[in-house]
XYZ file of C-alpha atoms in Angstrom:
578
model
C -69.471 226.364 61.478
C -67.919 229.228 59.234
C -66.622 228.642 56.228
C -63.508 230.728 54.300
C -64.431 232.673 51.139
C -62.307 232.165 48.216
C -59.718 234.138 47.151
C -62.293 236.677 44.695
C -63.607 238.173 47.747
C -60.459 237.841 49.605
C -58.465 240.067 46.903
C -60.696 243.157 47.177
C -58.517 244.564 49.735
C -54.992 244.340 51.256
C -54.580 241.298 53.812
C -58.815 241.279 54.032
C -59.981 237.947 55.780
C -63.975 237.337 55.612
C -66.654 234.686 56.831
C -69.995 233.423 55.873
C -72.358 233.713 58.771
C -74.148 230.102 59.540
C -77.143 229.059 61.551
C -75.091 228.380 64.363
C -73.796 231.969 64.433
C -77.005 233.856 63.284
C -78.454 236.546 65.625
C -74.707 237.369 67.300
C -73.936 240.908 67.487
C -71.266 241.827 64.855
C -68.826 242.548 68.068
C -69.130 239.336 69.472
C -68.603 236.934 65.985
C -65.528 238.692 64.949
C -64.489 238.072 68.859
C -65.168 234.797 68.216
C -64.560 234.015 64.495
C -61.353 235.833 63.316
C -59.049 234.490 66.479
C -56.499 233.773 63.884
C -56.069 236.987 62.863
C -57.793 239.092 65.917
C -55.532 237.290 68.765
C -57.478 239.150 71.643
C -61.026 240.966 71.754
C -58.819 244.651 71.990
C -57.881 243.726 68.384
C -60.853 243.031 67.165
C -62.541 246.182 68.829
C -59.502 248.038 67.570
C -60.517 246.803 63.661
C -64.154 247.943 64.717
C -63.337 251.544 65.891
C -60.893 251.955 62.338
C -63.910 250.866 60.365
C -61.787 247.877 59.246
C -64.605 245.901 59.259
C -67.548 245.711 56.703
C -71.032 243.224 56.733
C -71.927 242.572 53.120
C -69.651 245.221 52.013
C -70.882 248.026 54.148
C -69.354 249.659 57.091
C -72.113 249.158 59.870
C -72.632 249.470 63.709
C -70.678 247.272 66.291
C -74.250 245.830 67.425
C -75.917 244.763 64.006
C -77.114 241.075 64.391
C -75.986 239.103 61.571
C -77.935 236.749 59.625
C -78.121 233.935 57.488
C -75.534 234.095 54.659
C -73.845 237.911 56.007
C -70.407 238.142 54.387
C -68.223 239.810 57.144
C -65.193 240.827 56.058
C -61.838 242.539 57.766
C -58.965 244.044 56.152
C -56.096 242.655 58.618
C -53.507 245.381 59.420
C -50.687 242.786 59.825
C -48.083 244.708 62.010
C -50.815 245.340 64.412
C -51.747 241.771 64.492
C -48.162 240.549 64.148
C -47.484 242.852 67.699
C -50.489 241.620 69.126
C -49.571 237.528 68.613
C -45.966 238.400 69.829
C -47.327 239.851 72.834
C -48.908 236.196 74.019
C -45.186 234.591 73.086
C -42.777 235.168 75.958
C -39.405 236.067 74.051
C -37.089 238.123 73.878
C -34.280 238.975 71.473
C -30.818 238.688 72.536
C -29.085 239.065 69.279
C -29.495 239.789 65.641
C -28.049 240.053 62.466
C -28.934 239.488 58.905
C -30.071 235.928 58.560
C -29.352 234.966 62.355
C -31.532 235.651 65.248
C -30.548 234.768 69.402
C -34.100 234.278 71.230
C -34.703 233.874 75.304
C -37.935 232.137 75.328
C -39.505 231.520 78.857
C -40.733 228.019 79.330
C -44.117 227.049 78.438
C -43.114 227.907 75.216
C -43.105 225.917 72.118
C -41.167 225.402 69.399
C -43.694 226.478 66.221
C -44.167 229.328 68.411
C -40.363 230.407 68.824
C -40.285 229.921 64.974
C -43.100 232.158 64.097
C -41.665 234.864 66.170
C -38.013 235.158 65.091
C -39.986 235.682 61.293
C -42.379 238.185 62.788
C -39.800 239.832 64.790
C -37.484 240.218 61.702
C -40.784 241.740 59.550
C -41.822 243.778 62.126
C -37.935 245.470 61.839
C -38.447 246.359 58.320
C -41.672 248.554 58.351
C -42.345 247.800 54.772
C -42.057 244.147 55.212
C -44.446 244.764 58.246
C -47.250 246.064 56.104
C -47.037 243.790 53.730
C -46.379 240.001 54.805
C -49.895 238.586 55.320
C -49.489 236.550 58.927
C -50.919 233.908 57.651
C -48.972 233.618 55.222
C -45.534 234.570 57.407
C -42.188 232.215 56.801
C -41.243 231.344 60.530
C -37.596 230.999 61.142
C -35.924 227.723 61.795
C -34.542 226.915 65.272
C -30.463 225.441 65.254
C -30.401 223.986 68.603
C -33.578 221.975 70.267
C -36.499 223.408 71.815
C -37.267 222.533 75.218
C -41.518 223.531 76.114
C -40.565 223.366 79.807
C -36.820 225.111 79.897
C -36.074 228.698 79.849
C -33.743 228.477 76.763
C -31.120 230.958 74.493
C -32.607 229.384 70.995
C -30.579 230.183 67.739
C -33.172 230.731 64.817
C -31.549 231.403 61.052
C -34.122 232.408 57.742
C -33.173 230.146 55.542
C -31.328 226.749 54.349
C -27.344 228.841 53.594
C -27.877 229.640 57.307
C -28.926 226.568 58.654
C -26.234 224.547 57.140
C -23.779 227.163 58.116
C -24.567 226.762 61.945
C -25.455 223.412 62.000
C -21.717 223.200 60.918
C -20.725 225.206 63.861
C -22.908 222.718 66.735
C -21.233 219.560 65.162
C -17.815 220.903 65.046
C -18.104 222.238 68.836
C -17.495 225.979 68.277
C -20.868 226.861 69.242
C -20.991 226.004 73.191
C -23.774 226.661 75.499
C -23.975 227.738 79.108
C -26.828 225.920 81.041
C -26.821 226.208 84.883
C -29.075 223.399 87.131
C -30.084 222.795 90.442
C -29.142 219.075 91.087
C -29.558 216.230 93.646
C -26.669 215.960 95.727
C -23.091 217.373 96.319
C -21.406 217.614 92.959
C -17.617 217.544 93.536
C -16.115 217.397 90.175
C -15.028 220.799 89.713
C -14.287 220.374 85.924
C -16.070 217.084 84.124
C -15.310 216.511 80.606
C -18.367 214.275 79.165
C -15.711 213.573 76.559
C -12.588 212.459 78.993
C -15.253 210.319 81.168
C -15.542 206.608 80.195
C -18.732 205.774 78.638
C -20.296 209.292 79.159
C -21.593 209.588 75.157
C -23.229 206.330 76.119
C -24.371 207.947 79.074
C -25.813 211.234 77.649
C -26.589 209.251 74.203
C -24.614 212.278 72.411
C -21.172 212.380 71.575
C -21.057 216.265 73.001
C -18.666 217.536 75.431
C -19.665 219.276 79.147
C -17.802 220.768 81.291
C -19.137 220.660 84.614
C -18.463 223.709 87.507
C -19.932 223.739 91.250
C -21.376 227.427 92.070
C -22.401 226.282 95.425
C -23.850 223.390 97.790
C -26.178 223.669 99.749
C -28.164 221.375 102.683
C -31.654 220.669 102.108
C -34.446 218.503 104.592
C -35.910 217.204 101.484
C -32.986 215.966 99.297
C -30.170 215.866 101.558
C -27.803 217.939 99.594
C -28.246 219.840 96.399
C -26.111 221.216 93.949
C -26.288 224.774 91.773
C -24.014 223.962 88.783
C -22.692 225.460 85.626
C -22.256 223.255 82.455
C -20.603 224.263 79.292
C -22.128 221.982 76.367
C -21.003 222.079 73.231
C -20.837 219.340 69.884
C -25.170 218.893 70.322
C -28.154 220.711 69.320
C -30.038 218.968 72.606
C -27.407 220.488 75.475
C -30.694 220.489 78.056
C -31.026 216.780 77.067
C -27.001 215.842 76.795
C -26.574 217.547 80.424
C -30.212 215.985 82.522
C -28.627 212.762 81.149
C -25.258 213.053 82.095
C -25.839 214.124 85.874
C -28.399 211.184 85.971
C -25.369 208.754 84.890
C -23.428 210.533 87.610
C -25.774 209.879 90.108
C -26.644 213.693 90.570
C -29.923 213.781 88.466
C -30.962 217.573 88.137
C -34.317 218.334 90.051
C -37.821 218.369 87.856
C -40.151 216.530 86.672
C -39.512 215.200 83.459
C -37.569 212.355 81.820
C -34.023 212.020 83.029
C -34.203 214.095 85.902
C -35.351 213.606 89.808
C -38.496 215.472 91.624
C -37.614 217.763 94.264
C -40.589 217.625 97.119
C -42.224 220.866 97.951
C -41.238 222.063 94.527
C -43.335 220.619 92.005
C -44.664 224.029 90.811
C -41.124 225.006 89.756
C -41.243 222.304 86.843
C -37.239 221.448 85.876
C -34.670 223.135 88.149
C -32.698 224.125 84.339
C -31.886 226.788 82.579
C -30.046 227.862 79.543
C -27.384 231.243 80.901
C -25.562 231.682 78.143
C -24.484 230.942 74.176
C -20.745 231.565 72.216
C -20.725 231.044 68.777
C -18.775 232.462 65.539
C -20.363 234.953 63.967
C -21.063 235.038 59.711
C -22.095 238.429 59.631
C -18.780 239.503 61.395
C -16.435 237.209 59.755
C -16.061 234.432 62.764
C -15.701 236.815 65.727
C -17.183 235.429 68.456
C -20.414 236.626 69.731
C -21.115 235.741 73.324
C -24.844 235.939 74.991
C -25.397 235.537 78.666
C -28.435 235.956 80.739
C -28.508 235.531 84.914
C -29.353 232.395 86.571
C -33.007 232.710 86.686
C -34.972 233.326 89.659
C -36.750 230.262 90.089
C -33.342 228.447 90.240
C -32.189 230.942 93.410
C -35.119 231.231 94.941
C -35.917 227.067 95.423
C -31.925 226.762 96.625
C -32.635 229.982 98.857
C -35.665 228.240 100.243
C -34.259 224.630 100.949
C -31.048 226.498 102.975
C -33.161 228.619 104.724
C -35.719 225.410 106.093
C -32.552 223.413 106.697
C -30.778 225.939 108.756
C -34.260 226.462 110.797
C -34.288 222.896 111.511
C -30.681 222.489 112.831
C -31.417 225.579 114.611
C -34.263 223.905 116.258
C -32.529 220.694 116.497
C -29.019 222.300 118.473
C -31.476 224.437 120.991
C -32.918 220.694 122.104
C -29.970 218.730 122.226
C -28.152 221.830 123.999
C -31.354 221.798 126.672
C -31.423 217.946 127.023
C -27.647 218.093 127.453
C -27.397 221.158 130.130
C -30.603 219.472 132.220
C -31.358 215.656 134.053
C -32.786 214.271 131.107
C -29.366 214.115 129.434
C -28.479 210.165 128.949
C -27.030 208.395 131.239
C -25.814 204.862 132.281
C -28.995 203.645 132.831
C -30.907 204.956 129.675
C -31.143 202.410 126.927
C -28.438 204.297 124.466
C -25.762 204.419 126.924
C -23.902 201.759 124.921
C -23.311 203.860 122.130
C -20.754 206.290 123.879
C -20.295 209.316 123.432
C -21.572 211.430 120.933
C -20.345 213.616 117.753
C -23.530 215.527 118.339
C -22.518 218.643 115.719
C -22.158 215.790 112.928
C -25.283 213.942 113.909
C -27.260 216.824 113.259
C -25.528 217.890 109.966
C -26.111 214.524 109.110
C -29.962 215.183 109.562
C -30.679 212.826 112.789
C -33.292 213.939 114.222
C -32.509 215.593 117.886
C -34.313 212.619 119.829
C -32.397 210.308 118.515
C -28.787 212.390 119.201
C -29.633 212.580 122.808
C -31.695 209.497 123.108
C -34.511 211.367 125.262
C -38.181 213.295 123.826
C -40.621 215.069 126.128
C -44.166 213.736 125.513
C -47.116 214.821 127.695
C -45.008 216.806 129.900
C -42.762 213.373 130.494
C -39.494 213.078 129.632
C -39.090 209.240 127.567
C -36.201 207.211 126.391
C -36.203 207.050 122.342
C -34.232 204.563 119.876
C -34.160 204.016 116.394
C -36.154 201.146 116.935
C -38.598 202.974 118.250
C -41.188 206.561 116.862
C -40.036 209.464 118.037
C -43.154 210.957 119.687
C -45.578 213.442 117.653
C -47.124 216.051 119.464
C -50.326 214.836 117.418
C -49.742 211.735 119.295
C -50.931 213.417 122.484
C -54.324 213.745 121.341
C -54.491 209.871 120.910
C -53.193 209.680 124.617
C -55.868 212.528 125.946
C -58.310 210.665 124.562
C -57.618 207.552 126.470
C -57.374 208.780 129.767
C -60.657 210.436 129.204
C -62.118 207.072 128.599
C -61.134 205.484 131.475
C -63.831 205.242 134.633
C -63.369 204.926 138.150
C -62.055 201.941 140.407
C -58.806 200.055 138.694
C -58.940 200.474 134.290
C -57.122 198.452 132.439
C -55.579 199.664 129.514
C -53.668 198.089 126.343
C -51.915 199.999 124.222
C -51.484 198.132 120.381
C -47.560 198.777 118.857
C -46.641 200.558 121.836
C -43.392 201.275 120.795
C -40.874 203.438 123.729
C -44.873 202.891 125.685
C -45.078 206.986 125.787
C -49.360 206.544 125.478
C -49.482 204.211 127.820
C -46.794 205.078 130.336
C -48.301 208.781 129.899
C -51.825 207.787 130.373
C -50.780 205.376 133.727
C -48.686 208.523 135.103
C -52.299 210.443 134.956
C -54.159 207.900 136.613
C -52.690 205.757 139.633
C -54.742 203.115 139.678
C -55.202 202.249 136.359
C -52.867 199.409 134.729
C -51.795 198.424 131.168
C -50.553 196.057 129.019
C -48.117 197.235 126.077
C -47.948 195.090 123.066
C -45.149 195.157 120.140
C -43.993 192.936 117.442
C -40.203 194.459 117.821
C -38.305 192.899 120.702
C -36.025 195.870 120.538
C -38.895 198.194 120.993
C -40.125 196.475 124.150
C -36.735 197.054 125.798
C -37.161 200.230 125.318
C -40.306 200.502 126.911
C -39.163 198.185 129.505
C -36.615 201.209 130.330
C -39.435 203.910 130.216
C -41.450 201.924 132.633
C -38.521 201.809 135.019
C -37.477 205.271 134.524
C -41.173 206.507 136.073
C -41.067 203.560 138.165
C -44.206 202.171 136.548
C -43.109 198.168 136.760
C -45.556 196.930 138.662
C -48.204 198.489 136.466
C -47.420 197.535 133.449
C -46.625 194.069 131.838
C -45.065 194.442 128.435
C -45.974 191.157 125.956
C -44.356 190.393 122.187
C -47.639 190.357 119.693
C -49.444 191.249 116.431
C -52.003 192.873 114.962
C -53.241 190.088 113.804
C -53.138 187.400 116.663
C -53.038 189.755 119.908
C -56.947 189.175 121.057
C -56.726 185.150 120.960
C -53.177 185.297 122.381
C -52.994 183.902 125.885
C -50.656 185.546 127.617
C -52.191 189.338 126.450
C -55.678 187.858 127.570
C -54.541 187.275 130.946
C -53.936 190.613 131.270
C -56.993 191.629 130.416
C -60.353 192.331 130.178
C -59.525 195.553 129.412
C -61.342 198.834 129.122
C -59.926 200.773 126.826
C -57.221 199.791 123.563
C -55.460 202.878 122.353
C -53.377 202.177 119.546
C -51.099 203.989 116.914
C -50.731 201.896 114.247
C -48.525 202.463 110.916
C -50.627 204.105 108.684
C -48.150 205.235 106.204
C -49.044 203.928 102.382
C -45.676 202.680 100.841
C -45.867 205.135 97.918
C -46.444 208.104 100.623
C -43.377 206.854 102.772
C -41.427 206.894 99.587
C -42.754 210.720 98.955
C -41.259 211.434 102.774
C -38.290 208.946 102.781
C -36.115 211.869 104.156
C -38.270 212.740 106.488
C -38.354 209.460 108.044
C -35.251 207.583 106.711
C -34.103 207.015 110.490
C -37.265 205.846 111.805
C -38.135 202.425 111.953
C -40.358 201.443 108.788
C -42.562 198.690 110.489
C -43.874 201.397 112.596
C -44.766 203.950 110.033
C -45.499 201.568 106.996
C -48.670 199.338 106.075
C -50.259 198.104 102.915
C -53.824 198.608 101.558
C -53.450 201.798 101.294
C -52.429 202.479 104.680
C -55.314 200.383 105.975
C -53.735 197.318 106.578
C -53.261 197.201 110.399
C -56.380 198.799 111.046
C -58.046 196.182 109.192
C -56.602 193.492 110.952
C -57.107 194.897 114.394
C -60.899 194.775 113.047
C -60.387 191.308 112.401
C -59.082 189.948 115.643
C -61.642 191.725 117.495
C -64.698 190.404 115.452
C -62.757 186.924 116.375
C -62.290 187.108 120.238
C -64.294 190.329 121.077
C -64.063 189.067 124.815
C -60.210 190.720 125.514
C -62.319 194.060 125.310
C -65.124 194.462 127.975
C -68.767 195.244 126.250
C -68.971 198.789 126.074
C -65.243 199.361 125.959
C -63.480 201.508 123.168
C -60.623 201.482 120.866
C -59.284 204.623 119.880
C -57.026 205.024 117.071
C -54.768 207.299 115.809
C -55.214 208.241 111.977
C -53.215 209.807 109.207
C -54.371 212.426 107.573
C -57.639 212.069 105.025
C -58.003 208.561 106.404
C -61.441 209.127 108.457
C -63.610 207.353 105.317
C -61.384 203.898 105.404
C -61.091 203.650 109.015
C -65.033 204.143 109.646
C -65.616 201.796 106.825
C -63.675 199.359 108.319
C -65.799 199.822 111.737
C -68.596 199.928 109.986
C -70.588 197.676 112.888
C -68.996 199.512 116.313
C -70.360 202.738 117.180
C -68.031 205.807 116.587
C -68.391 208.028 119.617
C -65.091 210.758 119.228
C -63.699 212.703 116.463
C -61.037 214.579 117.650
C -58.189 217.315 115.931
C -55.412 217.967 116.685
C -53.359 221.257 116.799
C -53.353 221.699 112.914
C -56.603 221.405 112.420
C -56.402 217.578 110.817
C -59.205 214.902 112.151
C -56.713 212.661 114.290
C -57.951 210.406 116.561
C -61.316 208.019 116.332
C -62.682 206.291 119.187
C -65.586 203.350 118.549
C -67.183 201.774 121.352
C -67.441 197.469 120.992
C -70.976 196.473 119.287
């Protein structure tokens, strides 16, 4: 520890701060402890090399080398030149002055950057103006300015600062009355379609934003986005608060139209959590003391950030309908267009431009997807097939043997595994099991379609209950069980609820973790391990990260493939029966 001298040996010279050298910092190099020990005063190691090379600096009252080691008891002592250090803390505070006059000051202050912080600079600022002032205000000892309106850490903000109580009153008058407004633009959830809101005019809006303040509310555009559906860039005039950031994330969250960020009253925006809160302050109108009430108006550009993350979300939207139009447009000009006998024939015909504004995906608009080089019929009560997927259906061809291999395929789903797997080998057989009626019809269709029938029998079932049921037994022993369970965790569905919003949740969600089905296809097997023939395999499809859980859970088979798929992600085990 150092301790402070008192204010004998502080007095000797103008602004001088000094330290007694302890055991803890005896044998340092006179360099490094004033590096270390005058950080209140020496921000950064330039400054205190700068006091070094000025001879600002004395050990036991003498000037002395920049590599003397210090011992026991050494008095070091440096006379602070306090515009240099003033400069040199202001250069670590991001702000910038947008307007001054006696008394009042107008800071920008980037976020990250606090409130004692925004203080201290409006009085060093103002010090640093008047050189005199500048050489003699000890910073330690500097009056910081007080702020008028709140002071946001994370929000790029126009802050009003005043010097003294006559101020303060003066323009705390001026934010209760309403004549001071503010101009705060946001990136928000959803299409905002009020073109003028009046917090004030709206029923129950002050209990909404918790302020009596007004806001007026302007669209600057709307724009589609994968992740949030819609999102808004808006303008809001606030006036009657000293909180406007606050009065306006809580009105838009009454509205239903939460601004995007991260903190209280507001909405995360995926693929965007870097960006912290989608708000910003643009621009400040108040009456001005110093000029006898004319108004002085401040404005500042919607910030990057802001453009940028609506530039962004366009720009991956319009890829994806691009994308989405070029497969409808090639499933509509060739045979696998749907027809009469294709399970969505019932649902006429289509609107296909608003379907895909709407954010359908493309397989479900034209009711057909390609997997494996097959064309198959699709449904919303059925998974679109993933082009992972076709690692999971590689691998179970390549497990199948000679003569006549039976296959069954757990959740099958439209049957795309199994159907694609059967279409590669013409002797083998299957047996597709679902828990979703609707989803067997499907399949039932699929089968048809390739004219796989007689190959395949398709059975209702569980996870839980398919190797002692009967009628799935009969079909078997079987060789090989492929099976793509839902592996989705309920608080990672939630994270991707756009994503998959028109898929059918039993086939993408399971509990514990994801683990769930897994687990009690574990289960059933340890029960009635007969329905698989010793030395057949299972192999599973995985989610990503979710190697450790799945081996754990078959701990006691014998893992014999790992396999990838075109990302790079471990996709598919396979684990041959104890």
């Amino acid at each position: 520890m150092t301790t402070a001298l008192g204010s004998d040996i502080a007095a000797q010279a103008l602004h001088a701060k000094a330290r007694v050298v302890d055991a803890r910092c005896a044998g340092q190099k006179l360099r490094n402890f004033i590096v270390h020990e005058f950080r209140d005063v020496l921000r950064i190691r330039a400054d205190a090399l700068h006091a070094l090379r000025d001879k600002r600096v004395r050990v036991n009252g003498e000037i002395t080398l920049d590599s003397h080691v210090l011992a026991i008891g050494d008095v070091v002592r440096i006379e602070v030149d306090s515009a240099h250090a003033m400069a040199s803390r202001l250069h670590s505070i991001d702000v910038a002055v947008r307007h001054a006059e006696p008394g009042l000051m107008v800071l920008l202050k980037a976020p990250g950057v606090k409130r004692h912080d925004v203080e201290w600079a409006a009085g060093a600022l103002a010090a640093l103006a008047d050189r005199e002032s500048a050489q003699t205000v000890d910073i330690e000892q500097l009056s910081p300015w007080i702020a008028i309106n709140e002071v946001e850490k994370s929000v790029r903000s126009l802050i009003v600062l005043v010097d003294g109580a006559e101020h303060r009153a003066a323009m705390e008058d001026q934010l209760r009355s309403g004549e001071m407004e503010f101009t705060l633009c946001a990136v928000c959830h959803g299409s905002v379609d009020q073109i003028a809101v009046d917090a004030a005019a709206v029923p129950g809006s002050a209990e909404a934003t918790g302020l009596a303040c007004r806001i007026r509310v302007t669209v600057d555009r709307t724009i589609s986005s994968l992740g949030a559906g819609q999102l808004s860039l808006v303008r809001a005039a606030v006036s009657a608060t000293g909180s406007p950031g606050l009065a306006l994330r809580r009105f838009m969250e009454a509205a239903d139209r939460p601004v995007a960020g991260w903190q209280k009253h507001t909405k995360p925006l995926e693929n965007h959590r870097d960006k912290g809160t989608l708000l910003a302050f643009v621009g400040i109108e108040f009456p001005s003391p110093a000029a006898g009430g004319q108004r002085v108006a401040v404005t500042e550009g919607i910030p990057q950030k802001l453009l940028s993350v609506c530039e962004r979300e366009a720009k991956f939207y319009d890829r994806r309908l691009t994308k989405t139009r070029a497969e409808v447009e090639r499933v509509r000009t060739s045979d696998l267009a749907v027809h009469a006998s294709g399970p969505s024939a019932e649902d006429g015909a289509h609107d296909w431009d608003v379907e895909m504004v709407n954010g359908r995906p493309a397989a479900y608009i034209t009711g057909t997807k390609e997997f494996c080089g097959h064309a198959f019929w699709v449904t919303p009560d059925t998974l679109i097939p993933r082009q992972s997927t076709e690692v999971l259906a590689r691998a179970t061809a390549g497990l199948l043997g000679t003569g006549a291999p039976r296959i069954l395929d757990l959740g099958t789903g439209s049957g795309c595994v199994l159907l694609a797997v059967l279409l590669q080998h013409g002797s083998a057989t299957g047996a597709g099991v679902d828990i979703s009626t609707a989803a067997l019809e499907v399949a039932r269709s699929n089968c048809e379609r390739h004219g796989l029938s007689q190959r395949v029998a398709l059975l209702s079932g569980s996870f839980e209950t398919f190797a002692a049921d009967p009628a799935i037994a009969s079909c078997g022993p079987f060789d090989v069980i492929a099976c793509n369970p839902p592996y989705l965790a309920p608080w990672r569905a939630a994270r991707m609820r756009t994503a998959i919003e028109h898929e059918p949740e039993l086939a993408l969600v399971a509990g514990d973790g994801g683990y769930q089905a897994y687990s009690a296809i574990c289960q059933s097997l340890r029960t009635n391990p007969a329905i698989l023939r010793p030395g057949g395999c299972i192999a599973f499809e995985i989610g990503k990260g979710m190697e450790k859980g799945v081996r754990a859970i078959f701990a006691e088979w014998t893992e014999t493939q790992a396999l990838r798929d075109a990302y790079g992600f471990l996709r598919v085990l396979v684990f041959q029966r104890p």
